[in-house]
Amino acid sequence: MTTTWPDHLAVGAVRFARPTAKYDDVLSFYRDDLGLPVLADWRGHAGYDGVVFGLPGAPVQMEITQHGARPRIPEPNPENQLVLYLKGAEARDVVVRRMEERGHRPVAAANPYWPERGAVLFEDPDGWLVVLAPWVFGTDPRQGVSGGSCSAP
């Protein structure tokens, strides 16, 4: 498995962004319930509200925005996922307990890959899924990675 960027692509950080029609609920879900750190947030910047979460730290980021009137949000799909690869079953269980204590319940995975490997899924307020996988991708060959290929869908 390749773990370095190509020489011509000098990337220092990665951010993916998506809009929401439920900004305050999504902000609370990721910040308060899941516990992701907020790297930046703003209200009313050229009509945009937004928040940037670190995944983990600053090199990988998720940005959630809302702008103006209720935006047209793509329908959720079971493959719209944020996968958090945790350091073992105990780490997964800590997050699952926290989410359940905050009123969230696990949801069924459409893809059997996840439950077969002990992952637990939660749905955010927009219907997008957070997968809590009890292994770190690329470090445990029993979880679908071997010889540079992956059996994960």
PDB file of C-alpha atoms in Angstrom:
ATOM      1  CA  MET A   1       0.000   0.000   0.000  1.00  0.00           C
ATOM      2  CA  THR A   2       1.374   3.423  -0.951  1.00  0.00           C
ATOM      3  CA  THR A   3       1.551   5.750   2.041  1.00  0.00           C
ATOM      4  CA  THR A   4       3.253   8.791   0.522  1.00  0.00           C
ATOM      5  CA  TRP A   5       1.983  11.492  -1.786  1.00  0.00           C
ATOM      6  CA  PRO A   6       3.404  11.819  -5.305  1.00  0.00           C
ATOM      7  CA  ASP A   7       6.309  14.259  -5.555  1.00  0.00           C
ATOM      8  CA  HIS A   8       4.314  16.588  -7.821  1.00  0.00           C
ATOM      9  CA  LEU A   9       1.428  16.844  -5.319  1.00  0.00           C
ATOM     10  CA  ALA A  10       2.841  18.685  -2.287  1.00  0.00           C
ATOM     11  CA  VAL A  11      -0.297  18.481  -0.141  1.00  0.00           C
ATOM     12  CA  GLY A  12       0.040  19.759   3.427  1.00  0.00           C
ATOM     13  CA  ALA A  13      -3.548  19.190   4.564  1.00  0.00           C
ATOM     14  CA  VAL A  14      -6.852  17.846   3.235  1.00  0.00           C
ATOM     15  CA  ARG A  15     -10.343  19.258   3.843  1.00  0.00           C
ATOM     16  CA  PHE A  16     -13.621  18.005   2.520  1.00  0.00           C
ATOM     17  CA  ALA A  17     -16.743  20.119   2.815  1.00  0.00           C
ATOM     18  CA  ARG A  18     -20.463  19.561   2.605  1.00  0.00           C
ATOM     19  CA  PRO A  19     -23.527  21.715   3.126  1.00  0.00           C
ATOM     20  CA  THR A  20     -26.247  21.137   5.674  1.00  0.00           C
ATOM     21  CA  ALA A  21     -29.798  22.343   6.154  1.00  0.00           C
ATOM     22  CA  LYS A  22     -29.552  21.538   9.880  1.00  0.00           C
ATOM     23  CA  TYR A  23     -26.458  23.510  10.823  1.00  0.00           C
ATOM     24  CA  ASP A  24     -26.959  23.802  14.585  1.00  0.00           C
ATOM     25  CA  ASP A  25     -27.986  20.138  14.934  1.00  0.00           C
ATOM     26  CA  VAL A  26     -25.045  18.921  12.820  1.00  0.00           C
ATOM     27  CA  LEU A  27     -22.642  21.186  14.715  1.00  0.00           C
ATOM     28  CA  SER A  28     -23.876  19.777  18.025  1.00  0.00           C
ATOM     29  CA  PHE A  29     -23.698  16.176  16.741  1.00  0.00           C
ATOM     30  CA  TYR A  30     -20.053  16.374  15.630  1.00  0.00           C
ATOM     31  CA  ARG A  31     -18.750  18.813  18.261  1.00  0.00           C
ATOM     32  CA  ASP A  32     -20.710  17.934  21.406  1.00  0.00           C
ATOM     33  CA  ASP A  33     -21.870  14.352  20.867  1.00  0.00           C
ATOM     34  CA  LEU A  34     -19.037  12.778  18.877  1.00  0.00           C
ATOM     35  CA  GLY A  35     -16.479  15.169  20.372  1.00  0.00           C
ATOM     36  CA  LEU A  36     -14.559  16.290  17.273  1.00  0.00           C
ATOM     37  CA  PRO A  37     -12.319  19.324  17.876  1.00  0.00           C
ATOM     38  CA  VAL A  38     -13.363  22.594  16.218  1.00  0.00           C
ATOM     39  CA  LEU A  39     -10.477  24.213  14.347  1.00  0.00           C
ATOM     40  CA  ALA A  40     -12.466  27.217  13.082  1.00  0.00           C
ATOM     41  CA  ASP A  41     -16.003  28.517  12.944  1.00  0.00           C
ATOM     42  CA  TRP A  42     -17.792  31.576  11.616  1.00  0.00           C
ATOM     43  CA  ARG A  43     -21.245  33.107  11.269  1.00  0.00           C
ATOM     44  CA  GLY A  44     -22.417  35.499   8.588  1.00  0.00           C
ATOM     45  CA  HIS A  45     -19.248  35.609   6.475  1.00  0.00           C
ATOM     46  CA  ALA A  46     -20.605  36.701   3.066  1.00  0.00           C
ATOM     47  CA  GLY A  47     -23.820  34.937   4.036  1.00  0.00           C
ATOM     48  CA  TYR A  48     -22.076  31.709   5.085  1.00  0.00           C
ATOM     49  CA  ASP A  49     -21.983  30.001   8.443  1.00  0.00           C
ATOM     50  CA  GLY A  50     -19.408  27.274   8.840  1.00  0.00           C
ATOM     51  CA  VAL A  51     -17.357  25.092  11.096  1.00  0.00           C
ATOM     52  CA  VAL A  52     -14.147  23.141  10.468  1.00  0.00           C
ATOM     53  CA  PHE A  53     -13.485  19.995  12.485  1.00  0.00           C
ATOM     54  CA  GLY A  54     -10.065  18.363  12.822  1.00  0.00           C
ATOM     55  CA  LEU A  55      -9.963  14.660  11.889  1.00  0.00           C
ATOM     56  CA  PRO A  56      -7.720  14.179  13.939  1.00  0.00           C
ATOM     57  CA  GLY A  57      -5.782  17.352  14.513  1.00  0.00           C
ATOM     58  CA  ALA A  58      -5.353  19.768  11.655  1.00  0.00           C
ATOM     59  CA  PRO A  59      -4.011  17.824   8.610  1.00  0.00           C
ATOM     60  CA  VAL A  60      -7.403  16.254   7.820  1.00  0.00           C
ATOM     61  CA  GLN A  61     -10.496  18.403   8.147  1.00  0.00           C
ATOM     62  CA  MET A  62     -14.256  18.285   7.635  1.00  0.00           C
ATOM     63  CA  GLU A  63     -16.100  21.532   6.923  1.00  0.00           C
ATOM     64  CA  ILE A  64     -19.862  21.945   7.358  1.00  0.00           C
ATOM     65  CA  THR A  65     -21.536  25.034   5.893  1.00  0.00           C
ATOM     66  CA  GLN A  66     -24.908  26.657   5.457  1.00  0.00           C
ATOM     67  CA  HIS A  67     -25.651  29.583   3.196  1.00  0.00           C
ATOM     68  CA  GLY A  68     -28.695  31.773   2.829  1.00  0.00           C
ATOM     69  CA  ALA A  69     -32.066  30.101   2.515  1.00  0.00           C
ATOM     70  CA  ARG A  70     -32.365  26.384   3.215  1.00  0.00           C
ATOM     71  CA  PRO A  71     -29.887  24.823   0.762  1.00  0.00           C
ATOM     72  CA  ARG A  72     -30.694  21.911  -1.515  1.00  0.00           C
ATOM     73  CA  ILE A  73     -28.944  19.007   0.189  1.00  0.00           C
ATOM     74  CA  PRO A  74     -28.232  15.771  -1.664  1.00  0.00           C
ATOM     75  CA  GLU A  75     -30.299  12.877  -0.378  1.00  0.00           C
ATOM     76  CA  PRO A  76     -28.350  10.766   2.105  1.00  0.00           C
ATOM     77  CA  ASN A  77     -27.101   7.460   0.822  1.00  0.00           C
ATOM     78  CA  PRO A  78     -25.795   4.569   2.929  1.00  0.00           C
ATOM     79  CA  GLU A  79     -22.414   5.124   1.272  1.00  0.00           C
ATOM     80  CA  ASN A  80     -22.171   8.737   2.532  1.00  0.00           C
ATOM     81  CA  GLN A  81     -19.851   7.890   5.398  1.00  0.00           C
ATOM     82  CA  LEU A  82     -17.287   9.399   7.669  1.00  0.00           C
ATOM     83  CA  VAL A  83     -15.225   6.401   8.796  1.00  0.00           C
ATOM     84  CA  LEU A  84     -13.298   6.835  12.031  1.00  0.00           C
ATOM     85  CA  TYR A  85     -10.754   4.039  12.457  1.00  0.00           C
ATOM     86  CA  LEU A  86     -10.315   3.671  16.204  1.00  0.00           C
ATOM     87  CA  LYS A  87      -7.514   1.987  18.108  1.00  0.00           C
ATOM     88  CA  GLY A  88      -9.356  -1.224  19.025  1.00  0.00           C
ATOM     89  CA  ALA A  89     -12.672  -2.460  20.365  1.00  0.00           C
ATOM     90  CA  GLU A  90     -12.265  -0.676  23.701  1.00  0.00           C
ATOM     91  CA  ALA A  91     -11.827   2.673  21.934  1.00  0.00           C
ATOM     92  CA  ARG A  92     -14.914   1.938  19.806  1.00  0.00           C
ATOM     93  CA  ASP A  93     -16.916   1.016  22.906  1.00  0.00           C
ATOM     94  CA  VAL A  94     -16.014   4.299  24.637  1.00  0.00           C
ATOM     95  CA  VAL A  95     -17.395   6.294  21.695  1.00  0.00           C
ATOM     96  CA  VAL A  96     -20.481   4.077  21.352  1.00  0.00           C
ATOM     97  CA  ARG A  97     -21.283   4.564  25.061  1.00  0.00           C
ATOM     98  CA  ARG A  98     -20.840   8.324  24.743  1.00  0.00           C
ATOM     99  CA  MET A  99     -23.138   8.489  21.712  1.00  0.00           C
ATOM    100  CA  GLU A 100     -25.782   6.351  23.416  1.00  0.00           C
ATOM    101  CA  GLU A 101     -25.585   8.453  26.591  1.00  0.00           C
ATOM    102  CA  ARG A 102     -26.249  11.492  24.408  1.00  0.00           C
ATOM    103  CA  GLY A 103     -29.398   9.915  22.950  1.00  0.00           C
ATOM    104  CA  HIS A 104     -28.084   8.406  19.722  1.00  0.00           C
ATOM    105  CA  ARG A 105     -28.725   4.794  18.722  1.00  0.00           C
ATOM    106  CA  PRO A 106     -26.633   2.686  16.333  1.00  0.00           C
ATOM    107  CA  VAL A 107     -28.094   2.143  12.871  1.00  0.00           C
ATOM    108  CA  ALA A 108     -27.834  -0.839  10.568  1.00  0.00           C
ATOM    109  CA  ALA A 109     -25.142  -0.843   7.906  1.00  0.00           C
ATOM    110  CA  ALA A 110     -26.213  -1.425   4.296  1.00  0.00           C
ATOM    111  CA  ASN A 111     -22.836  -3.014   3.603  1.00  0.00           C
ATOM    112  CA  PRO A 112     -22.143  -6.167   5.672  1.00  0.00           C
ATOM    113  CA  TYR A 113     -18.401  -5.403   5.612  1.00  0.00           C
ATOM    114  CA  TRP A 114     -18.793  -3.085   8.618  1.00  0.00           C
ATOM    115  CA  PRO A 115     -20.748  -5.239  11.106  1.00  0.00           C
ATOM    116  CA  GLU A 116     -18.760  -8.340  10.098  1.00  0.00           C
ATOM    117  CA  ARG A 117     -15.675  -6.505  11.351  1.00  0.00           C
ATOM    118  CA  GLY A 118     -17.197  -5.051  14.506  1.00  0.00           C
ATOM    119  CA  ALA A 119     -17.905  -1.511  13.309  1.00  0.00           C
ATOM    120  CA  VAL A 120     -20.825   0.446  14.762  1.00  0.00           C
ATOM    121  CA  LEU A 121     -22.655   3.123  12.762  1.00  0.00           C
ATOM    122  CA  PHE A 122     -24.528   6.266  13.826  1.00  0.00           C
ATOM    123  CA  GLU A 123     -26.544   8.639  11.670  1.00  0.00           C
ATOM    124  CA  ASP A 124     -25.952  12.382  11.822  1.00  0.00           C
ATOM    125  CA  PRO A 125     -28.896  14.846  11.667  1.00  0.00           C
ATOM    126  CA  ASP A 126     -28.624  15.020   7.857  1.00  0.00           C
ATOM    127  CA  GLY A 127     -28.763  11.215   7.540  1.00  0.00           C
ATOM    128  CA  TRP A 128     -25.055  10.788   6.747  1.00  0.00           C
ATOM    129  CA  LEU A 129     -23.328   7.938   8.540  1.00  0.00           C
ATOM    130  CA  VAL A 130     -20.438   7.889  10.974  1.00  0.00           C
ATOM    131  CA  VAL A 131     -18.709   4.500  11.047  1.00  0.00           C
ATOM    132  CA  LEU A 132     -16.777   3.633  14.201  1.00  0.00           C
ATOM    133  CA  ALA A 133     -14.368   0.917  13.097  1.00  0.00           C
ATOM    134  CA  PRO A 134     -12.410  -0.893  15.835  1.00  0.00           C
ATOM    135  CA  TRP A 135      -9.113  -1.026  13.928  1.00  0.00           C
ATOM    136  CA  VAL A 136      -6.779   1.383  12.177  1.00  0.00           C
ATOM    137  CA  PHE A 137      -7.055   0.980   8.412  1.00  0.00           C
ATOM    138  CA  GLY A 138      -3.833  -0.182   6.831  1.00  0.00           C
ATOM    139  CA  THR A 139      -2.302  -1.523  10.041  1.00  0.00           C
ATOM    140  CA  ASP A 140      -4.339  -4.700  10.626  1.00  0.00           C
ATOM    141  CA  PRO A 141      -4.082  -7.174   7.733  1.00  0.00           C
ATOM    142  CA  ARG A 142      -7.073  -9.114   9.092  1.00  0.00           C
ATOM    143  CA  GLN A 143      -9.318  -6.159   8.313  1.00  0.00           C
ATOM    144  CA  GLY A 144      -9.082  -6.261   4.538  1.00  0.00           C
ATOM    145  CA  VAL A 145      -5.663  -4.880   3.706  1.00  0.00           C
ATOM    146  CA  SER A 146      -2.903  -7.076   2.377  1.00  0.00           C
ATOM    147  CA  GLY A 147      -0.255  -6.752  -0.286  1.00  0.00           C
ATOM    148  CA  GLY A 148      -1.391  -3.278  -1.318  1.00  0.00           C
ATOM    149  CA  SER A 149      -4.960  -4.265  -2.121  1.00  0.00           C
ATOM    150  CA  CYS A 150      -8.071  -3.925  -0.056  1.00  0.00           C
ATOM    151  CA  SER A 151     -11.183  -6.031   0.076  1.00  0.00           C
ATOM    152  CA  ALA A 152     -13.132  -3.202   1.687  1.00  0.00           C
ATOM    153  CA  PRO A 153     -15.788  -1.859  -0.633  1.00  0.00           C
TER     154      PRO A 153
END
